[in-house]
Amino acid sequence: MRGDSYLITSFEGTEAPADVLRSISEDGVVAVTLFPHTNVESAEQVAALTAQLHSASPDGLPLLVAADQETGQLTGLGSDTTQFPGAMALGAVGDPDLARRVGEAVGTEMRALGVTVNYAPVCDVATNPDNPSLGIRAFSDDPGLVAELAAATIHGLKAAGVASTAKHFPGKGEAVVDPHHELPLLDLDRDRLDSVELVPFRAAISAGVSAFMIGHYALPSLTGSDDLPTSLSEAAVNGLLRRELGFDGVVMTDALDMKALPQGVGQIVDAVAAIRAGVDLLLTTPDSEAQQRLRTGLDLAVARRLIEPDATRRSRERVARLRRWLAGFRRPGIEAVGSAAHRALAAEVARRSVTLVRDDPPILPLRPAGRLLAVMPRPADLTPADTSSVVPPLLATALRRHHPDVAEIVTGHPPSRQDIAAAADAAASADAVVVGTITAGDEQAALVEALLATGRPVVTVALRTPFDLAAYPGAGTHLCTYSILGPSMDALADVLFGVEPARGTLPAAIPGLYPRGHGVRR
């Protein structure tokens, strides 16, 4: 048994390289990750790429071809797929049946593209508004609601024949740093884990989740160490997940290139530690040099019996069992991708999720006689787990569906002093202003304050996490969309002009201002 079989491989390019196909046909590699910025151009191209990969399978079973098709902030299979608003928008609706339907639609499109594994749902609980790597990827700050919606998503994906992945076990909602950049340390005792973090993961197991992704963060109450990542901990994987929670499916690490782990030639030690802890698959990124180091090191670890043959056999059987399950589903036609029915479902999520937090004094619905000013930052990838940079700024476009005279200002992210001055100057001659913020910091707060100071009617909109209002609490009319995608921008415009009521409620509390579940119905 070669060490290659432990790797989820990846590569640069929109076609499968010969060496990757050879590693599948000859070396036991059965898992591949597709990344949006390196492997995805269009639906037809992805379908052709996955056909290449699956055709190399020597046993005829489907490969584990995976992507981060979380939707919302992280849409790993490109803009040809239906642009669903994402997890926190579903949290604002709070309807498990809607989450199930979205999961099935997402899964149907994935199978039509030849992708068999979704690195979703996110089962982390959004308990820390300042968590830099979570935000709207989480359903809610309520562990019970996260559990319901994650389980429903799993049922939907399963119905479409796609393997679901509960992540990032045991739960990183409290992290204050991004594991892409450094190792988070979570000071949580076992009672807290049982009552919050583990609730959604237990529900995922009950729902029949196919796989778990282990996060890279330190959890001393579980591992006994403040610098040992849970992904390398026998207590976390074999102990808590397998023996205590009873999960016997596939377990994988989060990406090995994250700076929460040491990088370079010594990384093979962590790879062996993860496997010895109970991990079945190691998630790599398209770094061919790092992958080759891992292959060489894992081959030697197998030969030296640092990895026990029985453990390898059990891992291979778990992976094979999942591939046999995947083989029981037919591949839908490519026309399922971005279908009219799925677009209507995305519009339903958006329409039901827009949340009116306050309107005091009331200025809605908007009825400007003259110019309306729309201001928002240019979308950017705020974390590596983000595809926002490919989304155009759509606020003004959506508003123009209801009003012919809409001026647009797109600022930097964050806005510069020149951006703020230009927006304030433009607002002075507008009948009303709609300003969207994305994870508001000091600069975006200063922009909002400058617009409020003009005395014009101002609507503020949190376009990503609902917590932005805490940065500019003086805003009188405030809404949340949880997404910058087209369906959410259109739904926002419908609410602002009184075409549709605001139906959503806050899926997470805005600290010091509003509790979870708050929403103005109008």
JSON list of N, CA, C and O in Angstrom, two decimals, residues 464-517:
[
{"chain": "A", "resi": 464, "resn": "ARG", "atom": "N", "xyz": [-22.95, 41.36, 4.38]},
{"chain": "A", "resi": 464, "resn": "ARG", "atom": "CA", "xyz": [-22.31, 40.09, 4.70]},
{"chain": "A", "resi": 464, "resn": "ARG", "atom": "C", "xyz": [-22.78, 39.68, 6.10]},
{"chain": "A", "resi": 464, "resn": "ARG", "atom": "O", "xyz": [-23.92, 39.23, 6.23]},
{"chain": "A", "resi": 465, "resn": "THR", "atom": "N", "xyz": [-21.98, 39.82, 7.12]},
{"chain": "A", "resi": 465, "resn": "THR", "atom": "CA", "xyz": [-22.45, 39.45, 8.46]},
{"chain": "A", "resi": 465, "resn": "THR", "atom": "C", "xyz": [-23.41, 40.51, 8.99]},
{"chain": "A", "resi": 465, "resn": "THR", "atom": "O", "xyz": [-23.33, 41.68, 8.62]},
{"chain": "A", "resi": 466, "resn": "PRO", "atom": "N", "xyz": [-24.32, 40.12, 9.90]},
{"chain": "A", "resi": 466, "resn": "PRO", "atom": "CA", "xyz": [-25.29, 41.09, 10.42]},
{"chain": "A", "resi": 466, "resn": "PRO", "atom": "C", "xyz": [-24.72, 42.04, 11.45]},
{"chain": "A", "resi": 466, "resn": "PRO", "atom": "O", "xyz": [-25.41, 42.94, 11.91]},
{"chain": "A", "resi": 467, "resn": "PHE", "atom": "N", "xyz": [-23.45, 41.87, 11.82]},
{"chain": "A", "resi": 467, "resn": "PHE", "atom": "CA", "xyz": [-22.90, 42.59, 12.97]},
{"chain": "A", "resi": 467, "resn": "PHE", "atom": "C", "xyz": [-22.47, 44.02, 12.65]},
{"chain": "A", "resi": 467, "resn": "PHE", "atom": "O", "xyz": [-22.06, 44.76, 13.54]},
{"chain": "A", "resi": 468, "resn": "ASP", "atom": "N", "xyz": [-22.55, 44.44, 11.38]},
{"chain": "A", "resi": 468, "resn": "ASP", "atom": "CA", "xyz": [-22.01, 45.75, 10.99]},
{"chain": "A", "resi": 468, "resn": "ASP", "atom": "C", "xyz": [-22.65, 46.91, 11.71]},
{"chain": "A", "resi": 468, "resn": "ASP", "atom": "O", "xyz": [-22.01, 47.94, 11.93]},
{"chain": "A", "resi": 469, "resn": "LEU", "atom": "N", "xyz": [-23.92, 46.79, 12.08]},
{"chain": "A", "resi": 469, "resn": "LEU", "atom": "CA", "xyz": [-24.61, 47.90, 12.73]},
{"chain": "A", "resi": 469, "resn": "LEU", "atom": "C", "xyz": [-23.89, 48.33, 14.02]},
{"chain": "A", "resi": 469, "resn": "LEU", "atom": "O", "xyz": [-23.94, 49.51, 14.39]},
{"chain": "A", "resi": 470, "resn": "ALA", "atom": "N", "xyz": [-23.20, 47.41, 14.68]},
{"chain": "A", "resi": 470, "resn": "ALA", "atom": "CA", "xyz": [-22.46, 47.76, 15.89]},
{"chain": "A", "resi": 470, "resn": "ALA", "atom": "C", "xyz": [-21.35, 48.76, 15.61]},
{"chain": "A", "resi": 470, "resn": "ALA", "atom": "O", "xyz": [-20.91, 49.48, 16.51]},
{"chain": "A", "resi": 471, "resn": "ALA", "atom": "N", "xyz": [-20.89, 48.84, 14.34]},
{"chain": "A", "resi": 471, "resn": "ALA", "atom": "CA", "xyz": [-19.83, 49.79, 13.97]},
{"chain": "A", "resi": 471, "resn": "ALA", "atom": "C", "xyz": [-20.37, 51.18, 13.70]},
{"chain": "A", "resi": 471, "resn": "ALA", "atom": "O", "xyz": [-19.63, 52.15, 13.75]},
{"chain": "A", "resi": 472, "resn": "TYR", "atom": "N", "xyz": [-21.69, 51.29, 13.40]},
{"chain": "A", "resi": 472, "resn": "TYR", "atom": "CA", "xyz": [-22.30, 52.60, 13.15]},
{"chain": "A", "resi": 472, "resn": "TYR", "atom": "C", "xyz": [-23.72, 52.61, 13.75]},
{"chain": "A", "resi": 472, "resn": "TYR", "atom": "O", "xyz": [-24.72, 52.68, 13.04]},
{"chain": "A", "resi": 473, "resn": "PRO", "atom": "N", "xyz": [-23.83, 52.52, 15.08]},
{"chain": "A", "resi": 473, "resn": "PRO", "atom": "CA", "xyz": [-25.12, 52.32, 15.74]},
{"chain": "A", "resi": 473, "resn": "PRO", "atom": "C", "xyz": [-26.09, 53.48, 15.58]},
{"chain": "A", "resi": 473, "resn": "PRO", "atom": "O", "xyz": [-27.28, 53.33, 15.90]},
{"chain": "A", "resi": 474, "resn": "GLY", "atom": "N", "xyz": [-25.63, 54.62, 15.08]},
{"chain": "A", "resi": 474, "resn": "GLY", "atom": "CA", "xyz": [-26.54, 55.74, 14.89]},
{"chain": "A", "resi": 474, "resn": "GLY", "atom": "C", "xyz": [-27.43, 55.64, 13.66]},
{"chain": "A", "resi": 474, "resn": "GLY", "atom": "O", "xyz": [-28.32, 56.48, 13.48]},
{"chain": "A", "resi": 475, "resn": "ALA", "atom": "N", "xyz": [-27.21, 54.64, 12.82]},
{"chain": "A", "resi": 475, "resn": "ALA", "atom": "CA", "xyz": [-28.03, 54.50, 11.62]},
{"chain": "A", "resi": 475, "resn": "ALA", "atom": "C", "xyz": [-29.47, 54.17, 12.01]},
{"chain": "A", "resi": 475, "resn": "ALA", "atom": "O", "xyz": [-29.72, 53.26, 12.80]},
{"chain": "A", "resi": 476, "resn": "GLY", "atom": "N", "xyz": [-30.43, 54.88, 11.43]},
{"chain": "A", "resi": 476, "resn": "GLY", "atom": "CA", "xyz": [-31.83, 54.70, 11.82]},
{"chain": "A", "resi": 476, "resn": "GLY", "atom": "C", "xyz": [-32.56, 53.62, 11.05]},
{"chain": "A", "resi": 476, "resn": "GLY", "atom": "O", "xyz": [-33.51, 53.03, 11.57]},
{"chain": "A", "resi": 477, "resn": "THR", "atom": "N", "xyz": [-32.15, 53.38, 9.80]},
{"chain": "A", "resi": 477, "resn": "THR", "atom": "CA", "xyz": [-32.79, 52.34, 8.98]},
{"chain": "A", "resi": 477, "resn": "THR", "atom": "C", "xyz": [-31.72, 51.36, 8.54]},
{"chain": "A", "resi": 477, "resn": "THR", "atom": "O", "xyz": [-30.77, 51.75, 7.85]},
{"chain": "A", "resi": 478, "resn": "HIS", "atom": "N", "xyz": [-31.89, 50.11, 8.93]},
{"chain": "A", "resi": 478, "resn": "HIS", "atom": "CA", "xyz": [-30.82, 49.13, 8.71]},
{"chain": "A", "resi": 478, "resn": "HIS", "atom": "C", "xyz": [-31.42, 47.79, 8.34]},
{"chain": "A", "resi": 478, "resn": "HIS", "atom": "O", "xyz": [-32.39, 47.33, 8.96]},
{"chain": "A", "resi": 479, "resn": "LEU", "atom": "N", "xyz": [-30.81, 47.15, 7.33]},
{"chain": "A", "resi": 479, "resn": "LEU", "atom": "CA", "xyz": [-31.23, 45.82, 6.88]},
{"chain": "A", "resi": 479, "resn": "LEU", "atom": "C", "xyz": [-30.02, 44.92, 6.76]},
{"chain": "A", "resi": 479, "resn": "LEU", "atom": "O", "xyz": [-28.87, 45.38, 6.70]},
{"chain": "A", "resi": 480, "resn": "CYS", "atom": "N", "xyz": [-30.28, 43.62, 6.67]},
{"chain": "A", "resi": 480, "resn": "CYS", "atom": "CA", "xyz": [-29.24, 42.61, 6.46]},
{"chain": "A", "resi": 480, "resn": "CYS", "atom": "C", "xyz": [-29.64, 41.71, 5.30]},
{"chain": "A", "resi": 480, "resn": "CYS", "atom": "O", "xyz": [-30.80, 41.31, 5.19]},
{"chain": "A", "resi": 481, "resn": "THR", "atom": "N", "xyz": [-28.67, 41.40, 4.44]},
{"chain": "A", "resi": 481, "resn": "THR", "atom": "CA", "xyz": [-28.93, 40.49, 3.31]},
{"chain": "A", "resi": 481, "resn": "THR", "atom": "C", "xyz": [-28.15, 39.19, 3.40]},
{"chain": "A", "resi": 481, "resn": "THR", "atom": "O", "xyz": [-28.51, 38.22, 2.73]},
{"chain": "A", "resi": 482, "resn": "TYR", "atom": "N", "xyz": [-27.01, 39.17, 4.13]},
{"chain": "A", "resi": 482, "resn": "TYR", "atom": "CA", "xyz": [-26.18, 37.97, 4.30]},
{"chain": "A", "resi": 482, "resn": "TYR", "atom": "C", "xyz": [-25.55, 37.50, 3.00]},
{"chain": "A", "resi": 482, "resn": "TYR", "atom": "O", "xyz": [-25.02, 36.39, 2.94]},
{"chain": "A", "resi": 483, "resn": "SER", "atom": "N", "xyz": [-25.56, 38.32, 1.97]},
{"chain": "A", "resi": 483, "resn": "SER", "atom": "CA", "xyz": [-25.05, 37.90, 0.66]},
{"chain": "A", "resi": 483, "resn": "SER", "atom": "C", "xyz": [-24.97, 39.12, -0.24]},
{"chain": "A", "resi": 483, "resn": "SER", "atom": "O", "xyz": [-25.80, 40.03, -0.17]},
{"chain": "A", "resi": 484, "resn": "ILE", "atom": "N", "xyz": [-23.95, 39.11, -1.13]},
{"chain": "A", "resi": 484, "resn": "ILE", "atom": "CA", "xyz": [-23.83, 40.15, -2.16]},
{"chain": "A", "resi": 484, "resn": "ILE", "atom": "C", "xyz": [-24.24, 39.62, -3.53]},
{"chain": "A", "resi": 484, "resn": "ILE", "atom": "O", "xyz": [-24.12, 40.33, -4.53]},
{"chain": "A", "resi": 485, "resn": "LEU", "atom": "N", "xyz": [-24.74, 38.39, -3.59]},
{"chain": "A", "resi": 485, "resn": "LEU", "atom": "CA", "xyz": [-25.08, 37.78, -4.87]},
{"chain": "A", "resi": 485, "resn": "LEU", "atom": "C", "xyz": [-26.37, 38.37, -5.44]},
{"chain": "A", "resi": 485, "resn": "LEU", "atom": "O", "xyz": [-27.18, 38.96, -4.72]},
{"chain": "A", "resi": 486, "resn": "GLY", "atom": "N", "xyz": [-26.58, 38.18, -6.74]},
{"chain": "A", "resi": 486, "resn": "GLY", "atom": "CA", "xyz": [-27.69, 38.79, -7.44]},
{"chain": "A", "resi": 486, "resn": "GLY", "atom": "C", "xyz": [-29.05, 38.56, -6.82]},
{"chain": "A", "resi": 486, "resn": "GLY", "atom": "O", "xyz": [-29.83, 39.52, -6.66]},
{"chain": "A", "resi": 487, "resn": "PRO", "atom": "N", "xyz": [-29.42, 37.33, -6.47]},
{"chain": "A", "resi": 487, "resn": "PRO", "atom": "CA", "xyz": [-30.74, 37.13, -5.88]},
{"chain": "A", "resi": 487, "resn": "PRO", "atom": "C", "xyz": [-30.97, 37.95, -4.61]},
{"chain": "A", "resi": 487, "resn": "PRO", "atom": "O", "xyz": [-32.07, 38.48, -4.39]},
{"chain": "A", "resi": 488, "resn": "SER", "atom": "N", "xyz": [-29.94, 38.07, -3.78]},
{"chain": "A", "resi": 488, "resn": "SER", "atom": "CA", "xyz": [-30.10, 38.84, -2.54]},
{"chain": "A", "resi": 488, "resn": "SER", "atom": "C", "xyz": [-30.19, 40.33, -2.81]},
{"chain": "A", "resi": 488, "resn": "SER", "atom": "O", "xyz": [-30.95, 41.05, -2.14]},
{"chain": "A", "resi": 489, "resn": "MET", "atom": "N", "xyz": [-29.44, 40.83, -3.79]},
{"chain": "A", "resi": 489, "resn": "MET", "atom": "CA", "xyz": [-29.53, 42.25, -4.12]},
{"chain": "A", "resi": 489, "resn": "MET", "atom": "C", "xyz": [-30.91, 42.58, -4.70]},
{"chain": "A", "resi": 489, "resn": "MET", "atom": "O", "xyz": [-31.49, 43.63, -4.40]},
{"chain": "A", "resi": 490, "resn": "ASP", "atom": "N", "xyz": [-31.44, 41.70, -5.53]},
{"chain": "A", "resi": 490, "resn": "ASP", "atom": "CA", "xyz": [-32.79, 41.93, -6.08]},
{"chain": "A", "resi": 490, "resn": "ASP", "atom": "C", "xyz": [-33.84, 41.89, -4.97]},
{"chain": "A", "resi": 490, "resn": "ASP", "atom": "O", "xyz": [-34.77, 42.71, -4.96]},
{"chain": "A", "resi": 491, "resn": "ALA", "atom": "N", "xyz": [-33.69, 40.94, -4.04]},
{"chain": "A", "resi": 491, "resn": "ALA", "atom": "CA", "xyz": [-34.65, 40.85, -2.94]},
{"chain": "A", "resi": 491, "resn": "ALA", "atom": "C", "xyz": [-34.57, 42.08, -2.05]},
{"chain": "A", "resi": 491, "resn": "ALA", "atom": "O", "xyz": [-35.61, 42.59, -1.57]},
{"chain": "A", "resi": 492, "resn": "LEU", "atom": "N", "xyz": [-33.36, 42.58, -1.80]},
{"chain": "A", "resi": 492, "resn": "LEU", "atom": "CA", "xyz": [-33.19, 43.80, -1.01]},
{"chain": "A", "resi": 492, "resn": "LEU", "atom": "C", "xyz": [-33.93, 44.97, -1.68]},
{"chain": "A", "resi": 492, "resn": "LEU", "atom": "O", "xyz": [-34.66, 45.72, -1.01]},
{"chain": "A", "resi": 493, "resn": "ALA", "atom": "N", "xyz": [-33.74, 45.14, -2.97]},
{"chain": "A", "resi": 493, "resn": "ALA", "atom": "CA", "xyz": [-34.39, 46.24, -3.68]},
{"chain": "A", "resi": 493, "resn": "ALA", "atom": "C", "xyz": [-35.91, 46.13, -3.59]},
{"chain": "A", "resi": 493, "resn": "ALA", "atom": "O", "xyz": [-36.60, 47.14, -3.40]},
{"chain": "A", "resi": 494, "resn": "ASP", "atom": "N", "xyz": [-36.44, 44.91, -3.69]},
{"chain": "A", "resi": 494, "resn": "ASP", "atom": "CA", "xyz": [-37.89, 44.72, -3.58]},
{"chain": "A", "resi": 494, "resn": "ASP", "atom": "C", "xyz": [-38.39, 45.16, -2.20]},
{"chain": "A", "resi": 494, "resn": "ASP", "atom": "O", "xyz": [-39.46, 45.77, -2.08]},
{"chain": "A", "resi": 495, "resn": "VAL", "atom": "N", "xyz": [-37.63, 44.87, -1.16]},
{"chain": "A", "resi": 495, "resn": "VAL", "atom": "CA", "xyz": [-38.02, 45.28, 0.19]},
{"chain": "A", "resi": 495, "resn": "VAL", "atom": "C", "xyz": [-37.92, 46.80, 0.33]},
{"chain": "A", "resi": 495, "resn": "VAL", "atom": "O", "xyz": [-38.83, 47.46, 0.87]},
{"chain": "A", "resi": 496, "resn": "LEU", "atom": "N", "xyz": [-36.84, 47.38, -0.16]},
{"chain": "A", "resi": 496, "resn": "LEU", "atom": "CA", "xyz": [-36.65, 48.83, -0.01]},
{"chain": "A", "resi": 496, "resn": "LEU", "atom": "C", "xyz": [-37.76, 49.62, -0.68]},
{"chain": "A", "resi": 496, "resn": "LEU", "atom": "O", "xyz": [-38.17, 50.69, -0.19]},
{"chain": "A", "resi": 497, "resn": "PHE", "atom": "N", "xyz": [-38.27, 49.13, -1.80]},
{"chain": "A", "resi": 497, "resn": "PHE", "atom": "CA", "xyz": [-39.31, 49.86, -2.53]},
{"chain": "A", "resi": 497, "resn": "PHE", "atom": "C", "xyz": [-40.71, 49.36, -2.22]},
{"chain": "A", "resi": 497, "resn": "PHE", "atom": "O", "xyz": [-41.68, 49.76, -2.87]},
{"chain": "A", "resi": 498, "resn": "GLY", "atom": "N", "xyz": [-40.85, 48.48, -1.22]},
{"chain": "A", "resi": 498, "resn": "GLY", "atom": "CA", "xyz": [-42.16, 48.06, -0.77]},
{"chain": "A", "resi": 498, "resn": "GLY", "atom": "C", "xyz": [-42.84, 47.03, -1.64]},
{"chain": "A", "resi": 498, "resn": "GLY", "atom": "O", "xyz": [-44.04, 46.76, -1.46]},
{"chain": "A", "resi": 499, "resn": "VAL", "atom": "N", "xyz": [-42.10, 46.42, -2.57]},
{"chain": "A", "resi": 499, "resn": "VAL", "atom": "CA", "xyz": [-42.70, 45.38, -3.42]},
{"chain": "A", "resi": 499, "resn": "VAL", "atom": "C", "xyz": [-42.89, 44.09, -2.64]},
{"chain": "A", "resi": 499, "resn": "VAL", "atom": "O", "xyz": [-43.84, 43.35, -2.85]},
{"chain": "A", "resi": 500, "resn": "GLU", "atom": "N", "xyz": [-41.96, 43.81, -1.74]},
{"chain": "A", "resi": 500, "resn": "GLU", "atom": "CA", "xyz": [-42.02, 42.62, -0.89]},
{"chain": "A", "resi": 500, "resn": "GLU", "atom": "C", "xyz": [-41.79, 43.04, 0.57]},
{"chain": "A", "resi": 500, "resn": "GLU", "atom": "O", "xyz": [-41.06, 44.00, 0.83]},
{"chain": "A", "resi": 501, "resn": "PRO", "atom": "N", "xyz": [-42.41, 42.33, 1.52]},
{"chain": "A", "resi": 501, "resn": "PRO", "atom": "CA", "xyz": [-42.12, 42.61, 2.92]},
{"chain": "A", "resi": 501, "resn": "PRO", "atom": "C", "xyz": [-40.78, 42.01, 3.33]},
{"chain": "A", "resi": 501, "resn": "PRO", "atom": "O", "xyz": [-40.27, 41.09, 2.68]},
{"chain": "A", "resi": 502, "resn": "ALA", "atom": "N", "xyz": [-40.20, 42.53, 4.39]},
{"chain": "A", "resi": 502, "resn": "ALA", "atom": "CA", "xyz": [-39.00, 41.91, 4.98]},
{"chain": "A", "resi": 502, "resn": "ALA", "atom": "C", "xyz": [-39.47, 40.75, 5.84]},
{"chain": "A", "resi": 502, "resn": "ALA", "atom": "O", "xyz": [-40.25, 40.93, 6.78]},
{"chain": "A", "resi": 503, "resn": "ARG", "atom": "N", "xyz": [-38.96, 39.54, 5.53]},
{"chain": "A", "resi": 503, "resn": "ARG", "atom": "CA", "xyz": [-39.44, 38.34, 6.20]},
{"chain": "A", "resi": 503, "resn": "ARG", "atom": "C", "xyz": [-38.42, 37.72, 7.16]},
{"chain": "A", "resi": 503, "resn": "ARG", "atom": "O", "xyz": [-38.78, 36.92, 8.00]},
{"chain": "A", "resi": 504, "resn": "GLY", "atom": "N", "xyz": [-37.14, 38.05, 7.00]},
{"chain": "A", "resi": 504, "resn": "GLY", "atom": "CA", "xyz": [-36.11, 37.37, 7.76]},
{"chain": "A", "resi": 504, "resn": "GLY", "atom": "C", "xyz": [-36.01, 37.88, 9.19]},
{"chain": "A", "resi": 504, "resn": "GLY", "atom": "O", "xyz": [-36.52, 38.95, 9.55]},
{"chain": "A", "resi": 505, "resn": "THR", "atom": "N", "xyz": [-35.34, 37.09, 10.02]},
{"chain": "A", "resi": 505, "resn": "THR", "atom": "CA", "xyz": [-34.99, 37.51, 11.38]},
{"chain": "A", "resi": 505, "resn": "THR", "atom": "C", "xyz": [-33.51, 37.25, 11.59]},
{"chain": "A", "resi": 505, "resn": "THR", "atom": "O", "xyz": [-32.90, 36.44, 10.90]},
{"chain": "A", "resi": 506, "resn": "LEU", "atom": "N", "xyz": [-32.93, 37.95, 12.56]},
{"chain": "A", "resi": 506, "resn": "LEU", "atom": "CA", "xyz": [-31.49, 37.82, 12.79]},
{"chain": "A", "resi": 506, "resn": "LEU", "atom": "C", "xyz": [-31.14, 36.40, 13.21]},
{"chain": "A", "resi": 506, "resn": "LEU", "atom": "O", "xyz": [-31.64, 35.91, 14.23]},
{"chain": "A", "resi": 507, "resn": "PRO", "atom": "N", "xyz": [-30.26, 35.70, 12.47]},
{"chain": "A", "resi": 507, "resn": "PRO", "atom": "CA", "xyz": [-29.83, 34.36, 12.86]},
{"chain": "A", "resi": 507, "resn": "PRO", "atom": "C", "xyz": [-28.76, 34.38, 13.93]},
{"chain": "A", "resi": 507, "resn": "PRO", "atom": "O", "xyz": [-28.42, 33.34, 14.50]},
{"chain": "A", "resi": 508, "resn": "ALA", "atom": "N", "xyz": [-28.21, 35.56, 14.21]},
{"chain": "A", "resi": 508, "resn": "ALA", "atom": "CA", "xyz": [-27.19, 35.74, 15.25]},
{"chain": "A", "resi": 508, "resn": "ALA", "atom": "C", "xyz": [-27.39, 37.12, 15.85]},
{"chain": "A", "resi": 508, "resn": "ALA", "atom": "O", "xyz": [-27.77, 38.07, 15.16]},
{"chain": "A", "resi": 509, "resn": "ALA", "atom": "N", "xyz": [-27.15, 37.23, 17.14]},
{"chain": "A", "resi": 509, "resn": "ALA", "atom": "CA", "xyz": [-27.35, 38.50, 17.84]},
{"chain": "A", "resi": 509, "resn": "ALA", "atom": "C", "xyz": [-26.34, 39.54, 17.37]},
{"chain": "A", "resi": 509, "resn": "ALA", "atom": "O", "xyz": [-25.19, 39.22, 17.05]},
{"chain": "A", "resi": 510, "resn": "ILE", "atom": "N", "xyz": [-26.78, 40.80, 17.35]},
{"chain": "A", "resi": 510, "resn": "ILE", "atom": "CA", "xyz": [-25.86, 41.92, 17.17]},
{"chain": "A", "resi": 510, "resn": "ILE", "atom": "C", "xyz": [-25.52, 42.40, 18.57]},
{"chain": "A", "resi": 510, "resn": "ILE", "atom": "O", "xyz": [-26.37, 42.98, 19.26]},
{"chain": "A", "resi": 511, "resn": "PRO", "atom": "N", "xyz": [-24.31, 42.13, 19.04]},
{"chain": "A", "resi": 511, "resn": "PRO", "atom": "CA", "xyz": [-23.99, 42.37, 20.46]},
{"chain": "A", "resi": 511, "resn": "PRO", "atom": "C", "xyz": [-24.30, 43.80, 20.91]},
{"chain": "A", "resi": 511, "resn": "PRO", "atom": "O", "xyz": [-23.95, 44.77, 20.24]},
{"chain": "A", "resi": 512, "resn": "GLY", "atom": "N", "xyz": [-25.01, 43.88, 22.03]},
{"chain": "A", "resi": 512, "resn": "GLY", "atom": "CA", "xyz": [-25.35, 45.17, 22.62]},
{"chain": "A", "resi": 512, "resn": "GLY", "atom": "C", "xyz": [-26.50, 45.88, 21.96]},
{"chain": "A", "resi": 512, "resn": "GLY", "atom": "O", "xyz": [-26.90, 46.95, 22.42]},
{"chain": "A", "resi": 513, "resn": "LEU", "atom": "N", "xyz": [-27.07, 45.30, 20.89]},
{"chain": "A", "resi": 513, "resn": "LEU", "atom": "CA", "xyz": [-28.14, 45.99, 20.16]},
{"chain": "A", "resi": 513, "resn": "LEU", "atom": "C", "xyz": [-29.40, 45.14, 20.01]},
{"chain": "A", "resi": 513, "resn": "LEU", "atom": "O", "xyz": [-30.46, 45.53, 20.47]},
{"chain": "A", "resi": 514, "resn": "TYR", "atom": "N", "xyz": [-29.28, 43.98, 19.36]},
{"chain": "A", "resi": 514, "resn": "TYR", "atom": "CA", "xyz": [-30.47, 43.19, 19.07]},
{"chain": "A", "resi": 514, "resn": "TYR", "atom": "C", "xyz": [-30.20, 41.71, 19.28]},
{"chain": "A", "resi": 514, "resn": "TYR", "atom": "O", "xyz": [-29.12, 41.22, 18.93]},
{"chain": "A", "resi": 515, "resn": "PRO", "atom": "N", "xyz": [-31.18, 40.98, 19.81]},
{"chain": "A", "resi": 515, "resn": "PRO", "atom": "CA", "xyz": [-30.99, 39.54, 20.03]},
{"chain": "A", "resi": 515, "resn": "PRO", "atom": "C", "xyz": [-31.25, 38.74, 18.75]},
{"chain": "A", "resi": 515, "resn": "PRO", "atom": "O", "xyz": [-31.87, 39.24, 17.79]},
{"chain": "A", "resi": 516, "resn": "ARG", "atom": "N", "xyz": [-30.76, 37.51, 18.75]},
{"chain": "A", "resi": 516, "resn": "ARG", "atom": "CA", "xyz": [-31.13, 36.58, 17.68]},
{"chain": "A", "resi": 516, "resn": "ARG", "atom": "C", "xyz": [-32.65, 36.47, 17.63]},
{"chain": "A", "resi": 516, "resn": "ARG", "atom": "O", "xyz": [-33.33, 36.47, 18.64]},
{"chain": "A", "resi": 517, "resn": "GLY", "atom": "N", "xyz": [-33.18, 36.39, 16.42]},
{"chain": "A", "resi": 517, "resn": "GLY", "atom": "CA", "xyz": [-34.63, 36.29, 16.24]},
{"chain": "A", "resi": 517, "resn": "GLY", "atom": "C", "xyz": [-35.32, 37.61, 16.03]},
{"chain": "A", "resi": 517, "resn": "GLY", "atom": "O", "xyz": [-36.51, 37.65, 15.69]}
]
